[in-house]
Amino acid sequence: MIRWGILGTGKIARAFANALKDTPDAVLAAVASRSADSAAAFGAEFGVARTYGRYEDLAAAPDIDIVYIATPHPMHAENALMLLNGGKAVLCEKAFTINRRQAEQVVALAREKKLFLMEAMWTRFMPALAEVKRIIASGEIGPVHLVTADFGFTATKDPAHRVNNPDLGGGALLDLGIYPLSLATALLGPVASVQAKADVGPTGVDLQTSFTLQHEGGAMSVCCCSFKVRTPCELTVSGELGFVRMNTQFHRTTSVTVSRADGHTRTVPTPFLGNGYVHEAMEAGRCLRAGLLESPIMPLAETLHLMGALDSIRRQIGVRYHDDE
Ligand SMILES: NC(=O)c1ccc[n+]([C@@H]2O[C@H](COP(=O)([O-])OP(=O)(O)OC[C@H]3O[C@@H](n4cnc5c(N)ncnc54)[C@H](OP(=O)(O)O)[C@@H]3O)[C@@H](O)[C@H]2O)c1
């Protein structure tokens, strides 16, 4: 049984607490909030035995195998460093940190302490992505040269809300753009160069951003993310003999469709457990039981690489955060 702790009691913390109910051999053993009342309310709702009104108390708590960080991105580095110093393995929400410099500090401490650390990029752990990779490797769609992916929904315009507030790491790129970026690199390899354009809003963060990547090896990906409009949230991988698509929205994929240039089309059902976050919780549990310090599906070197790519895109679109200083 893996004994989980959750840090933070917001939207994604609740989704993950629900996911743990559907995760085999996992128990939500503790939750921490900045407020004792919020921790108690969350604990009562999800049946959590231990609730803490200070994050430090979860870092110091005994009998917790791993803590899931569910705070806004500018807090991730500080929270992760505190938890690792308290001897806890960590699953950290995306964006992993605000920038690559912070990510390097967190990864270095995990390696020094020999503790498991993983970016909670949940779509990387979906069986559908493994099936897409298998189809590519089989040669069915021929040599692959292009990925196209989009992720957008209409967000609140409230300037104080996390998604618009620069002090809380607001902006579409770090919240949404990381998904197409991460999936494109999972499929096509590391980024060699990037060109980006953005629509920067009144609070100084990007409301929508598009970026074209050239990957090492020469393949390209064309990605966009938006807080201004609802987009189809599709991902298509194209090869010389056809293309494969994650249906219907890539983050809720329950099947993939292969469409070949010879006219043949087939659809393969793929598992999607619980609310989707179950797959990352299962992978973290598998790694802990196997004594791994990182997941081969979302290695730390790749998390660092992706944070570097996000830094490059932000330099081009002129979005800076306090912690970039
Ligand atoms: N994987 C996904 O699908 C997904 C979806 C949504 C968000 N996320 C990520 O999860 C993180 C949290 O997003 P969310 O939508 O859950 O945010 P949220 O609803 O605002 O919750 C964030 C929580 O963080 C804690 N917190 C600590 N310092 C804070 C501060 N200065 N201001 C506000 N809250 C603070 C609060 O918990 P306490 O008051 O209990 O301390 C708050 O409830 C972000 O990094 C986001 O990118 C991931």
Short mmCIF file of C-alpha atoms and ligand atoms in Angstrom, two decimals:
data_model
loop_
_atom_site.label_atom_id
_atom_site.label_comp_id
_atom_site.label_asym_id
_atom_site.label_seq_id
_atom_site.Cartn_x
_atom_site.Cartn_y
_atom_site.Cartn_z
CA MET A 1 0.00 0.00 0.00
CA ILE A 2 1.39 3.40 -0.98
CA ARG A 3 0.56 6.06 1.64
CA TRP A 4 -0.06 9.38 -0.12
CA GLY A 5 -0.09 12.92 1.20
CA ILE A 6 -1.55 15.89 -0.69
CA LEU A 7 -0.21 19.44 -0.31
CA GLY A 8 -2.90 22.05 -1.07
CA THR A 9 -6.69 21.69 -1.13
CA GLY A 10 -7.68 23.40 -4.41
CA LYS A 11 -9.22 22.15 -7.66
CA ILE A 12 -6.58 19.67 -8.78
CA ALA A 13 -6.00 18.40 -5.22
CA ARG A 14 -9.63 17.30 -5.19
CA ALA A 15 -9.34 15.63 -8.60
CA PHE A 16 -6.27 13.73 -7.44
CA ALA A 17 -7.92 12.70 -4.17
CA ASN A 18 -10.74 11.23 -6.27
CA ALA A 19 -8.20 9.49 -8.51
CA LEU A 20 -6.56 7.82 -5.50
CA LYS A 21 -9.90 6.16 -4.70
CA ASP A 22 -9.59 4.33 -8.04
CA THR A 23 -5.86 3.59 -7.72
CA PRO A 24 -5.00 0.03 -6.62
CA ASP A 25 -2.94 -0.30 -3.42
CA ALA A 26 -3.00 3.43 -2.66
CA VAL A 27 -4.39 5.29 0.33
CA LEU A 28 -4.72 9.02 0.93
CA ALA A 29 -3.19 9.15 4.41
CA ALA A 30 -2.71 12.90 4.99
CA VAL A 31 -3.52 16.33 3.60
CA ALA A 32 -1.98 19.72 4.36
CA SER A 33 -3.34 23.20 3.79
CA ARG A 34 -2.28 26.70 4.78
CA SER A 35 -5.46 26.68 6.84
CA ALA A 36 -6.41 24.07 9.45
CA ASP A 37 -10.10 24.53 8.53
CA SER A 38 -9.49 23.79 4.83
CA ALA A 39 -7.41 20.74 5.72
CA ALA A 40 -10.13 19.49 8.08
CA ALA A 41 -12.90 20.04 5.50
CA PHE A 42 -10.90 18.24 2.80
CA GLY A 43 -10.07 15.46 5.26
CA ALA A 44 -13.72 15.00 6.19
CA GLU A 45 -14.83 14.91 2.56
CA PHE A 46 -12.22 12.37 1.44
CA GLY A 47 -11.90 10.37 4.66
CA VAL A 48 -8.28 11.38 5.31
CA ALA A 49 -6.99 10.24 8.70
CA ARG A 50 -4.46 13.04 9.26
CA THR A 51 -4.96 16.72 8.40
CA TYR A 52 -2.39 19.48 8.87
CA GLY A 53 -2.88 23.26 8.95
CA ARG A 54 0.75 23.91 7.93
CA TYR A 55 2.65 22.49 4.96
CA GLU A 56 5.75 21.98 7.17
CA ASP A 57 3.84 19.46 9.27
CA LEU A 58 3.22 17.22 6.25
CA ALA A 59 6.91 17.44 5.29
CA ALA A 60 7.81 16.24 8.80
CA ALA A 61 5.00 13.67 9.10
CA PRO A 62 5.90 9.99 9.64
CA ASP A 63 4.59 7.07 7.55
CA ILE A 64 3.96 8.98 4.32
CA ASP A 65 5.54 7.44 1.19
CA ILE A 66 4.94 10.24 -1.29
CA VAL A 67 3.41 13.72 -1.41
CA TYR A 68 1.52 15.18 -4.37
CA ILE A 69 2.09 18.95 -4.75
CA ALA A 70 -1.12 20.72 -5.84
CA THR A 71 -0.24 24.39 -5.29
CA PRO A 72 0.19 27.13 -7.98
CA HIS A 73 3.43 26.77 -10.01
CA PRO A 74 5.48 29.52 -8.25
CA MET A 75 5.17 27.53 -5.00
CA HIS A 76 6.24 24.18 -6.50
CA ALA A 77 10.01 24.59 -6.05
CA GLU A 78 9.77 25.80 -2.46
CA ASN A 79 7.23 23.08 -1.58
CA ALA A 80 9.25 20.32 -3.26
CA LEU A 81 12.51 21.37 -1.57
CA MET A 82 10.77 21.35 1.82
CA LEU A 83 9.23 17.91 1.24
CA LEU A 84 12.48 16.38 -0.04
CA ASN A 85 14.32 17.81 2.97
CA GLY A 86 11.65 16.10 5.09
CA GLY A 87 12.52 12.78 3.42
CA LYS A 88 9.40 12.54 1.24
CA ALA A 89 9.18 11.32 -2.33
CA VAL A 90 7.39 13.89 -4.51
CA LEU A 91 4.91 13.96 -7.39
CA CYS A 92 4.80 17.62 -8.49
CA GLU A 93 2.09 19.24 -10.61
CA LYS A 94 2.91 20.94 -13.90
CA ALA A 95 4.30 23.38 -14.70
CA PHE A 96 6.99 21.61 -12.64
CA THR A 97 8.46 24.96 -11.56
CA ILE A 98 8.46 28.54 -12.89
CA ASN A 99 11.73 28.11 -14.80
CA ARG A 100 14.58 25.70 -15.48
CA ARG A 101 16.80 27.23 -12.78
CA GLN A 102 14.28 26.27 -10.07
CA ALA A 103 13.74 22.83 -11.60
CA GLU A 104 17.49 22.13 -11.48
CA GLN A 105 17.54 22.91 -7.74
CA VAL A 106 14.67 20.50 -7.06
CA VAL A 107 16.10 17.70 -9.20
CA ALA A 108 19.56 18.12 -7.63
CA LEU A 109 18.13 17.78 -4.10
CA ALA A 110 16.08 14.67 -5.03
CA ARG A 111 19.22 13.07 -6.47
CA GLU A 112 21.30 14.03 -3.43
CA LYS A 113 18.67 12.63 -1.04
CA LYS A 114 18.05 9.59 -3.29
CA LEU A 115 14.30 10.23 -3.22
CA PHE A 116 11.78 9.58 -5.97
CA LEU A 117 10.64 12.68 -7.88
CA MET A 118 8.28 12.95 -10.87
CA GLU A 119 6.48 15.69 -12.81
CA ALA A 120 2.72 15.07 -12.72
CA MET A 121 2.31 15.37 -16.49
CA TRP A 122 -0.63 12.97 -16.39
CA THR A 123 -1.20 12.59 -20.15
CA ARG A 124 2.27 11.04 -20.52
CA PHE A 125 1.07 8.02 -18.52
CA MET A 126 -2.05 7.30 -20.54
CA PRO A 127 -2.16 3.93 -22.27
CA ALA A 128 -3.28 5.77 -25.44
CA LEU A 129 0.12 7.46 -25.74
CA ALA A 130 1.89 4.10 -25.37
CA GLU A 131 -0.35 2.76 -28.16
CA VAL A 132 0.50 5.72 -30.42
CA LYS A 133 4.20 5.05 -29.80
CA ARG A 134 3.68 1.36 -30.57
CA ILE A 135 1.93 2.17 -33.86
CA ILE A 136 4.75 4.55 -34.87
CA ALA A 137 7.39 1.92 -33.99
CA SER A 138 5.53 -0.71 -36.05
CA GLY A 139 6.12 1.39 -39.19
CA GLU A 140 2.41 1.40 -40.09
CA ILE A 141 2.32 5.16 -40.75
CA GLY A 142 5.84 5.25 -42.18
CA PRO A 143 8.57 7.68 -41.10
CA VAL A 144 7.02 10.35 -38.86
CA HIS A 145 7.83 14.01 -39.50
CA LEU A 146 5.04 16.08 -37.94
CA VAL A 147 2.94 16.41 -34.76
CA THR A 148 0.13 18.95 -34.49
CA ALA A 149 -1.50 19.61 -31.11
CA ASP A 150 -3.68 22.24 -29.49
CA PHE A 151 -5.03 22.81 -25.99
CA GLY A 152 -7.41 25.64 -25.20
CA PHE A 153 -10.43 26.60 -23.18
CA THR A 154 -12.11 29.88 -22.30
CA ALA A 155 -10.81 30.88 -18.87
CA THR A 156 -11.99 33.52 -16.43
CA LYS A 157 -10.90 37.10 -17.16
CA ASP A 158 -10.55 37.86 -13.42
CA PRO A 159 -7.09 39.45 -13.17
CA ALA A 160 -6.59 38.07 -9.65
CA HIS A 161 -7.29 34.46 -10.62
CA ARG A 162 -4.33 32.06 -10.79
CA VAL A 163 -4.53 31.78 -14.60
CA ASN A 164 -4.14 35.57 -15.12
CA ASN A 165 -2.11 36.57 -12.07
CA PRO A 166 1.67 36.74 -12.76
CA ASP A 167 2.41 36.29 -9.04
CA LEU A 168 0.64 32.91 -9.22
CA GLY A 169 2.43 31.87 -12.46
CA GLY A 170 -0.49 32.84 -14.73
CA GLY A 171 -0.45 32.39 -18.49
CA ALA A 172 -1.59 29.82 -21.03
CA LEU A 173 1.88 28.51 -21.82
CA LEU A 174 2.78 27.18 -18.37
CA ASP A 175 -0.76 25.98 -17.69
CA LEU A 176 -1.76 24.51 -21.07
CA GLY A 177 1.09 24.84 -23.59
CA ILE A 178 3.17 22.41 -21.57
CA TYR A 179 0.81 19.59 -22.68
CA PRO A 180 1.38 19.83 -26.47
CA LEU A 181 5.05 20.55 -25.79
CA SER A 182 5.49 17.52 -23.55
CA LEU A 183 3.57 15.16 -25.86
CA ALA A 184 5.45 16.40 -28.94
CA THR A 185 8.82 15.71 -27.29
CA ALA A 186 7.58 12.33 -26.02
CA LEU A 187 6.82 11.41 -29.64
CA LEU A 188 9.52 13.24 -31.63
CA GLY A 189 12.40 13.65 -29.18
CA PRO A 190 14.15 16.70 -27.71
CA VAL A 191 13.59 20.22 -28.99
CA ALA A 192 16.42 21.62 -31.14
CA SER A 193 14.84 25.04 -31.78
CA VAL A 194 11.57 26.88 -31.28
CA GLN A 195 9.71 29.88 -32.72
CA ALA A 196 6.82 31.34 -30.75
CA LYS A 197 4.18 34.08 -30.95
CA ALA A 198 1.79 35.13 -28.20
CA ASP A 199 -1.10 37.37 -27.35
CA VAL A 200 -0.07 38.90 -24.02
CA GLY A 201 -2.93 40.20 -21.88
CA PRO A 202 -3.31 43.23 -19.58
CA THR A 203 -1.75 41.45 -16.58
CA GLY A 204 1.43 40.69 -18.56
CA VAL A 205 0.88 36.95 -19.03
CA ASP A 206 0.10 35.15 -22.30
CA LEU A 207 -3.57 34.58 -23.11
CA GLN A 208 -2.71 32.43 -26.08
CA THR A 209 0.57 31.20 -27.52
CA SER A 210 1.58 29.28 -30.62
CA PHE A 211 4.95 27.65 -31.10
CA THR A 212 6.64 25.65 -33.80
CA LEU A 213 9.32 23.21 -32.73
CA GLN A 214 12.11 21.65 -34.70
CA HIS A 215 13.10 18.44 -32.94
CA GLU A 216 16.54 16.89 -32.88
CA GLY A 217 16.42 14.51 -35.82
CA GLY A 218 14.55 17.04 -37.95
CA ALA A 219 10.86 16.35 -37.30
CA MET A 220 8.57 19.32 -36.57
CA SER A 221 5.63 20.02 -34.33
CA VAL A 222 3.09 22.82 -34.51
CA CYS A 223 1.43 23.58 -31.18
CA CYS A 224 -0.88 26.16 -29.65
CA CYS A 225 -2.62 26.86 -26.37
CA SER A 226 -5.26 29.37 -25.39
CA PHE A 227 -7.21 30.78 -22.47
CA LYS A 228 -9.26 32.88 -24.93
CA VAL A 229 -11.02 30.21 -26.96
CA ARG A 230 -12.21 26.64 -26.77
CA THR A 231 -10.06 24.55 -29.11
CA PRO A 232 -10.62 20.92 -30.20
CA CYS A 233 -7.72 19.67 -27.99
CA GLU A 234 -6.53 17.28 -30.69
CA LEU A 235 -3.22 15.59 -31.26
CA THR A 236 -2.24 14.11 -34.62
CA VAL A 237 1.01 12.39 -35.53
CA SER A 238 1.69 12.29 -39.27
CA GLY A 239 3.94 9.95 -41.20
CA GLU A 240 4.70 9.30 -44.86
CA LEU A 241 2.09 6.48 -45.01
CA GLY A 242 -0.67 7.98 -42.85
CA PHE A 243 -1.52 9.54 -39.52
CA VAL A 244 -2.67 8.54 -36.04
CA ARG A 245 -4.98 10.63 -33.88
CA MET A 246 -5.78 10.50 -30.15
CA ASN A 247 -9.61 10.57 -29.95
CA THR A 248 -11.38 12.84 -29.35
CA GLN A 249 -9.57 15.17 -26.99
CA PHE A 250 -6.00 14.04 -26.32
CA HIS A 251 -6.31 14.50 -22.55
CA ARG A 252 -9.43 12.33 -22.40
CA THR A 253 -8.41 9.76 -24.97
CA THR A 254 -10.26 6.47 -24.96
CA SER A 255 -9.15 5.36 -28.43
CA VAL A 256 -6.67 6.11 -31.18
CA THR A 257 -7.46 6.06 -34.89
CA VAL A 258 -4.99 5.16 -37.61
CA SER A 259 -5.76 6.54 -41.08
CA ARG A 260 -3.51 5.20 -43.79
CA ALA A 261 -2.80 6.77 -47.16
CA ASP A 262 -4.12 3.56 -48.81
CA GLY A 263 -7.61 4.37 -47.44
CA HIS A 264 -7.55 1.89 -44.55
CA THR A 265 -8.80 3.28 -41.21
CA ARG A 266 -8.99 1.49 -37.88
CA THR A 267 -9.72 2.54 -34.30
CA VAL A 268 -8.08 0.93 -31.26
CA PRO A 269 -9.79 1.33 -27.84
CA THR A 270 -7.39 2.36 -25.05
CA PRO A 271 -7.94 2.31 -21.27
CA PHE A 272 -8.75 5.51 -19.39
CA LEU A 273 -9.05 4.74 -15.68
CA GLY A 274 -11.14 6.83 -13.28
CA ASN A 275 -10.77 10.55 -13.98
CA GLY A 276 -7.49 9.99 -15.86
CA TYR A 277 -5.11 10.92 -13.02
CA VAL A 278 -5.11 7.28 -11.90
CA HIS A 279 -2.44 6.39 -14.47
CA GLU A 280 0.16 8.80 -13.04
CA ALA A 281 -0.62 7.64 -9.48
CA MET A 282 -0.16 4.01 -10.57
CA GLU A 283 3.16 4.83 -12.24
CA ALA A 284 4.44 6.64 -9.13
CA GLY A 285 3.41 3.62 -7.02
CA ARG A 286 5.07 1.20 -9.44
CA CYS A 287 8.32 3.20 -9.31
CA LEU A 288 8.30 3.39 -5.50
CA ARG A 289 7.75 -0.35 -5.17
CA ALA A 290 10.52 -1.04 -7.69
CA GLY A 291 12.91 1.30 -5.83
CA LEU A 292 13.23 3.63 -8.84
CA LEU A 293 14.19 7.27 -8.21
CA GLU A 294 12.52 8.49 -11.39
CA SER A 295 10.01 7.25 -13.94
CA PRO A 296 11.30 6.06 -17.33
CA ILE A 297 8.06 7.47 -18.81
CA MET A 298 8.68 11.01 -17.50
CA PRO A 299 12.42 11.16 -16.72
CA LEU A 300 13.81 14.14 -14.81
CA ALA A 301 16.23 15.00 -17.61
CA GLU A 302 13.20 15.49 -19.84
CA THR A 303 11.41 17.61 -17.24
CA LEU A 304 14.51 19.85 -17.14
CA HIS A 305 14.63 19.94 -20.95
CA LEU A 306 10.96 20.94 -21.13
CA MET A 307 11.44 23.70 -18.53
CA GLY A 308 14.32 25.00 -20.68
CA ALA A 309 12.06 24.99 -23.75
CA LEU A 310 9.37 26.90 -21.82
CA ASP A 311 12.04 29.45 -20.77
CA SER A 312 13.05 29.88 -24.46
CA ILE A 313 9.43 30.39 -25.53
CA ARG A 314 8.84 32.91 -22.73
CA ARG A 315 11.94 34.87 -23.76
CA GLN A 316 10.50 35.14 -27.30
CA ILE A 317 7.02 36.20 -26.18
CA GLY A 318 8.26 38.54 -23.42
CA VAL A 319 6.58 36.90 -20.42
CA ARG A 320 8.65 37.11 -17.23
CA TYR A 321 7.88 36.11 -13.64
CA HIS A 322 9.17 37.43 -10.35
CA ASP A 323 11.23 34.26 -9.81
CA ASP A 324 13.06 34.78 -13.14
CA GLU A 325 15.09 37.57 -11.47
N1 LIG B 1 -3.01 18.09 -14.15
C1 LIG B 1 -4.05 18.85 -14.41
O1 LIG B 1 -4.96 18.47 -15.15
C2 LIG B 1 -4.16 20.17 -13.75
C3 LIG B 1 -5.38 20.83 -13.75
C4 LIG B 1 -5.48 22.03 -13.05
C5 LIG B 1 -4.36 22.55 -12.43
N2 LIG B 1 -3.17 21.88 -12.46
C6 LIG B 1 -1.98 22.43 -11.79
O2 LIG B 1 -2.19 22.31 -10.40
C7 LIG B 1 -1.71 23.47 -9.73
C8 LIG B 1 -2.85 24.04 -8.90
O3 LIG B 1 -3.91 24.40 -9.76
P1 LIG B 1 -5.45 24.47 -9.21
O4 LIG B 1 -6.28 24.76 -10.40
O5 LIG B 1 -5.76 23.29 -8.38
O6 LIG B 1 -5.36 25.79 -8.31
P2 LIG B 1 -6.31 26.22 -7.10
O7 LIG B 1 -7.65 25.64 -7.24
O8 LIG B 1 -6.16 27.69 -6.97
O9 LIG B 1 -5.62 25.52 -5.83
C9 LIG B 1 -4.31 25.80 -5.46
C10 LIG B 1 -4.12 25.49 -3.98
O10 LIG B 1 -2.77 25.80 -3.65
C11 LIG B 1 -2.69 26.28 -2.34
N3 LIG B 1 -1.93 27.55 -2.33
C12 LIG B 1 -0.72 27.73 -1.76
N4 LIG B 1 -0.29 28.98 -1.90
C13 LIG B 1 -1.26 29.64 -2.57
C14 LIG B 1 -1.40 30.98 -2.99
N5 LIG B 1 -0.46 31.91 -2.75
N6 LIG B 1 -2.51 31.31 -3.65
C15 LIG B 1 -3.46 30.41 -3.92
N7 LIG B 1 -3.37 29.11 -3.53
C16 LIG B 1 -2.28 28.73 -2.86
C17 LIG B 1 -4.11 26.47 -1.83
O11 LIG B 1 -4.38 25.39 -0.96
P3 LIG B 1 -4.48 25.61 0.63
O12 LIG B 1 -5.28 26.87 0.80
O13 LIG B 1 -5.16 24.41 1.09
O14 LIG B 1 -3.08 25.75 1.16
C18 LIG B 1 -4.99 26.35 -3.07
O15 LIG B 1 -6.21 25.73 -2.79
C19 LIG B 1 -1.15 24.39 -10.80
O16 LIG B 1 0.25 24.26 -10.87
C20 LIG B 1 -1.80 23.89 -12.09
O17 LIG B 1 -0.98 24.06 -13.24
C21 LIG B 1 -3.07 20.71 -13.10
#
